[in-house]
PDB file of C-alpha atoms in Angstrom:
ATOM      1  CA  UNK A   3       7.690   4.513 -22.847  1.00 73.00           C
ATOM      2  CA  UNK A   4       5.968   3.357 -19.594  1.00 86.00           C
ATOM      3  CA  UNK A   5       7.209   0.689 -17.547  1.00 93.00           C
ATOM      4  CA  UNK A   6       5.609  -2.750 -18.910  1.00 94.00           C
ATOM      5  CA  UNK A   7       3.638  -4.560 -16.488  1.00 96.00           C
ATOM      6  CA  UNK A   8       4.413  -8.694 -16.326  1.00 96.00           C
ATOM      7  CA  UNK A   9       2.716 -11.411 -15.730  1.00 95.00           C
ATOM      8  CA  UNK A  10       5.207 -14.801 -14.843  1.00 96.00           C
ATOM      9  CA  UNK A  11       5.066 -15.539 -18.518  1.00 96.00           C
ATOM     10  CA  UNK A  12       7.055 -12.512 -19.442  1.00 96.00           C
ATOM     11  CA  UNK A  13       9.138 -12.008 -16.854  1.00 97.00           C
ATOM     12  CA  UNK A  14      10.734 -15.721 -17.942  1.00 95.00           C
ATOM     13  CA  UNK A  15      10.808 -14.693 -21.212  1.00 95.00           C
ATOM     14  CA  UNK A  16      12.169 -10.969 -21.457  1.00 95.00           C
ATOM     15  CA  UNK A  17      14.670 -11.567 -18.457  1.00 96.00           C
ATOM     16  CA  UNK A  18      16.165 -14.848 -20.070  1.00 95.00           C
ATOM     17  CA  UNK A  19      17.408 -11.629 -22.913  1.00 92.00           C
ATOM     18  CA  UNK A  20      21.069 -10.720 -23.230  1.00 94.00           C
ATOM     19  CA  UNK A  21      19.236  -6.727 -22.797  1.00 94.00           C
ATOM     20  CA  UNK A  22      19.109  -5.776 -19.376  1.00 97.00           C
ATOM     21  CA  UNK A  23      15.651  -5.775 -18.055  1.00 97.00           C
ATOM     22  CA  UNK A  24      14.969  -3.844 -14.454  1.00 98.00           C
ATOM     23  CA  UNK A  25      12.213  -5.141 -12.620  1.00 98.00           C
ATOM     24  CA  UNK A  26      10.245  -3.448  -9.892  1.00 98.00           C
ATOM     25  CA  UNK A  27       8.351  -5.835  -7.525  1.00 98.00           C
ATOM     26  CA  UNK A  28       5.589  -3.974  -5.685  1.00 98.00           C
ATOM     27  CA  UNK A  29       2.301  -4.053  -4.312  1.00 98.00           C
ATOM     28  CA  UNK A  30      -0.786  -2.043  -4.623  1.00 96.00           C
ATOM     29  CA  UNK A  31      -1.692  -1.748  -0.974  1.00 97.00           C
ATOM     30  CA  UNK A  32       2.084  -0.445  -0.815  1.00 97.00           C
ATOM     31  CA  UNK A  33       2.440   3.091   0.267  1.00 95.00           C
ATOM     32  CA  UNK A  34       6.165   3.535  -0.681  1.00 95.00           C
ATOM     33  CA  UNK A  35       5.418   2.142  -4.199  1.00 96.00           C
ATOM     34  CA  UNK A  36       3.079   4.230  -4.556  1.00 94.00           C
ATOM     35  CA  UNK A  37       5.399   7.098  -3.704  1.00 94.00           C
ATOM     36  CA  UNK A  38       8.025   6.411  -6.340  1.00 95.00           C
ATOM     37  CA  UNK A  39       5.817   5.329  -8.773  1.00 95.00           C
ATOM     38  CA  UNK A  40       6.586   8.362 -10.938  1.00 95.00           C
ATOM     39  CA  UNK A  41      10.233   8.422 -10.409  1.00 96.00           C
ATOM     40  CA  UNK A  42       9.859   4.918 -11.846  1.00 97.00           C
ATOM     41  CA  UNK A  43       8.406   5.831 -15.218  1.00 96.00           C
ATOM     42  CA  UNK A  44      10.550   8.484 -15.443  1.00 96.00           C
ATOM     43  CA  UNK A  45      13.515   6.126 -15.447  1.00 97.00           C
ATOM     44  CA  UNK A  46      11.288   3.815 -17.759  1.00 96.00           C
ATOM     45  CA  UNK A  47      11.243   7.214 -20.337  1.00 96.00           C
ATOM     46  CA  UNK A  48      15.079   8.032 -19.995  1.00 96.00           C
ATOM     47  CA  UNK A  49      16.120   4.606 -20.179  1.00 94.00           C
ATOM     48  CA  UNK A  50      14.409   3.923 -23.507  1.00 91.00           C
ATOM     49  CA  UNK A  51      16.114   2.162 -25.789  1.00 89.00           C
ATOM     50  CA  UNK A  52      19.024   0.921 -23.662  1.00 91.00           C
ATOM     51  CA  UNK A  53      16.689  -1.596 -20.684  1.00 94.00           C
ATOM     52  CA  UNK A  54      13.788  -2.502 -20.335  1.00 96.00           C
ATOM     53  CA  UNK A  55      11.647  -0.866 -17.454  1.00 97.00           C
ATOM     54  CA  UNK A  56       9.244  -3.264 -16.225  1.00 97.00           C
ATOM     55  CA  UNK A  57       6.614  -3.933 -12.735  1.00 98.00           C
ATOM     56  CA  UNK A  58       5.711  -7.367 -11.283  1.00 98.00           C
ATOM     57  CA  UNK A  59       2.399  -6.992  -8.982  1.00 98.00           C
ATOM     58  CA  UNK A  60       3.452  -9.626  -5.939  1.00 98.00           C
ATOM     59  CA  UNK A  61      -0.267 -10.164  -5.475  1.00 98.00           C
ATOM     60  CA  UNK A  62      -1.158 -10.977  -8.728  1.00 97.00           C
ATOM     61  CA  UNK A  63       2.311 -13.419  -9.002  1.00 97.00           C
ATOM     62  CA  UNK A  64       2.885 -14.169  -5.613  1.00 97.00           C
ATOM     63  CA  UNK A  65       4.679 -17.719  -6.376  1.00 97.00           C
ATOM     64  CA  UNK A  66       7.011 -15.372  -8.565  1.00 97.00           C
ATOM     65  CA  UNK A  67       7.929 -13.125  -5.722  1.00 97.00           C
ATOM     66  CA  UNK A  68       8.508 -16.344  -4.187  1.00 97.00           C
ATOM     67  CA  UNK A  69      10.558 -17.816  -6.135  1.00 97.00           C
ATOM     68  CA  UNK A  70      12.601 -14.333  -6.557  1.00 97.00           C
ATOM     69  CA  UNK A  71      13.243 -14.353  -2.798  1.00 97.00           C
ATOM     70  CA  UNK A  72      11.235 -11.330  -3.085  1.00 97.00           C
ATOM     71  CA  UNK A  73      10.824 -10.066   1.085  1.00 95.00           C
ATOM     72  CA  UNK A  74      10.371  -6.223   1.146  1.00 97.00           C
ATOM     73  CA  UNK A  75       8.291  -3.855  -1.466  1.00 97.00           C
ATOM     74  CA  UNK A  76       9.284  -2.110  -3.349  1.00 98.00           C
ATOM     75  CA  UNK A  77      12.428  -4.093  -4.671  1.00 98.00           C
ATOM     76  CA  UNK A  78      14.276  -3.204  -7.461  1.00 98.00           C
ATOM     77  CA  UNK A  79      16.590  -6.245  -9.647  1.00 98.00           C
ATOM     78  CA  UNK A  80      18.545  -5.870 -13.280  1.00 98.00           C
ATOM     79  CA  UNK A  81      18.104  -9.074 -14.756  1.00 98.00           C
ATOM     80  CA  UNK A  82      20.306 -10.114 -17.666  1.00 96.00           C
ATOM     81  CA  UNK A  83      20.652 -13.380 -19.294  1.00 96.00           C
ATOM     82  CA  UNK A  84      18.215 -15.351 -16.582  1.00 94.00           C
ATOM     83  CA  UNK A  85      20.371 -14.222 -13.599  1.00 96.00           C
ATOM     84  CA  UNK A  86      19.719 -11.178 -11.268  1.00 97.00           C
ATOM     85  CA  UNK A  87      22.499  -8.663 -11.766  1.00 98.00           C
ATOM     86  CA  UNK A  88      21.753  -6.527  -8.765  1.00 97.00           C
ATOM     87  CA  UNK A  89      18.911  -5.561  -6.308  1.00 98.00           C
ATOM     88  CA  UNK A  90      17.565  -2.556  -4.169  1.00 98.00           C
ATOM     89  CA  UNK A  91      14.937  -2.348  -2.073  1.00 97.00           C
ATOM     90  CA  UNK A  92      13.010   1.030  -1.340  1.00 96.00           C
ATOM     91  CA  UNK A  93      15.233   3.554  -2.814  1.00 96.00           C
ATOM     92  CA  UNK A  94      14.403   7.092  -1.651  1.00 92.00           C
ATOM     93  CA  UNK A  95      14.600   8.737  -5.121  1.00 94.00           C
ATOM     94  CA  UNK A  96      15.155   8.587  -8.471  1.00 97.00           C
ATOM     95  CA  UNK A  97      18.417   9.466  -8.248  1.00 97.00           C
ATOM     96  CA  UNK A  98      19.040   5.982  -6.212  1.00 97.00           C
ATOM     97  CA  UNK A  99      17.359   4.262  -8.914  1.00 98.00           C
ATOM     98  CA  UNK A 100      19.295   5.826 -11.475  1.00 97.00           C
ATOM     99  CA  UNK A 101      22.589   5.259  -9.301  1.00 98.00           C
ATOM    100  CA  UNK A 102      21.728   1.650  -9.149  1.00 98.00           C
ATOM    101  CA  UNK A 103      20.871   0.871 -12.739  1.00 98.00           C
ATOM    102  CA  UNK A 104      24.738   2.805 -13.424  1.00 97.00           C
ATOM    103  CA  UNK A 105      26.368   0.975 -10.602  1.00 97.00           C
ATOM    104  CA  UNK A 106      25.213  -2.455 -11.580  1.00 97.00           C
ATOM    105  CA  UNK A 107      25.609  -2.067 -15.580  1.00 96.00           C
ATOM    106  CA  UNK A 108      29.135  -0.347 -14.892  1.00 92.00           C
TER     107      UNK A 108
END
C-alpha cells in the first residue's frame, strides 16, 4: 500500500490511534524529498499491516507544520496515541528509515 497523503483533518484523527502512524513532512519544491520518495513507499509496502505510512505536504498545511515544530524537510515522526514518539530529519536511506521506525517502536 502507498503512503496516504493527509490533509490536517486526518492527521488529528489517525495519529490520536493507539497504531503507530509515521508521518513524513515534505515539500514539493524539496529536492531531498524527492530523492527518498521511493525508499518511502517502499517502507509504506513492507510496513503494511503493522503502521501506517503516511505524507503531510507543508505547503498545502503549513499551520500544521507549524504547529508540529516542523523546521527542516524532509522530517520523519511516529505518532502514537496523539504524542510524537520519535523524529528524523533527512535520513540518507531506507535503511535509516527502517532503523528509525525499529529504534523508536523497540
Amino acid at each position: 500500500m502507498a503512503a496516504i497523503n493527509m490533509h490536517a483533518d486526518q492527521f488529528r484523527e489517525m495519529t490520536k490511534q493507539d497504531a503507530p502512524v509515521l508521518v513524513e513532512f515534505w515539500a514539493p519544491w524539496c529536492t531531498y524529498c524527492r530523492r527518498i520518495s521511493a525508499a518511502y513507499e517502499k517502507v509504506a509496502e513492507q510496513n503494511e499491516g503493522k503502521l501506517t505510512v503516511a505524507k503531510v505536504n507543508i505547503d498545502e498545511e503549513p499551520q500544521l507544520a507549524e504547529q508540529e515544530h516542523i523546521e527542516l524537510v524532509p522530517t520523519l515522526v511516529i505518532y502514537k496515541n496523539g504524542a510524537p514518539l520519535g523524529s528524523i530529519v533527512a535520513p540518507e536511506s531506507k535503511a535509516k528509515i527502517d532503523a528509525f521506525i525499529a529504534d523508536t517502536l523497540a
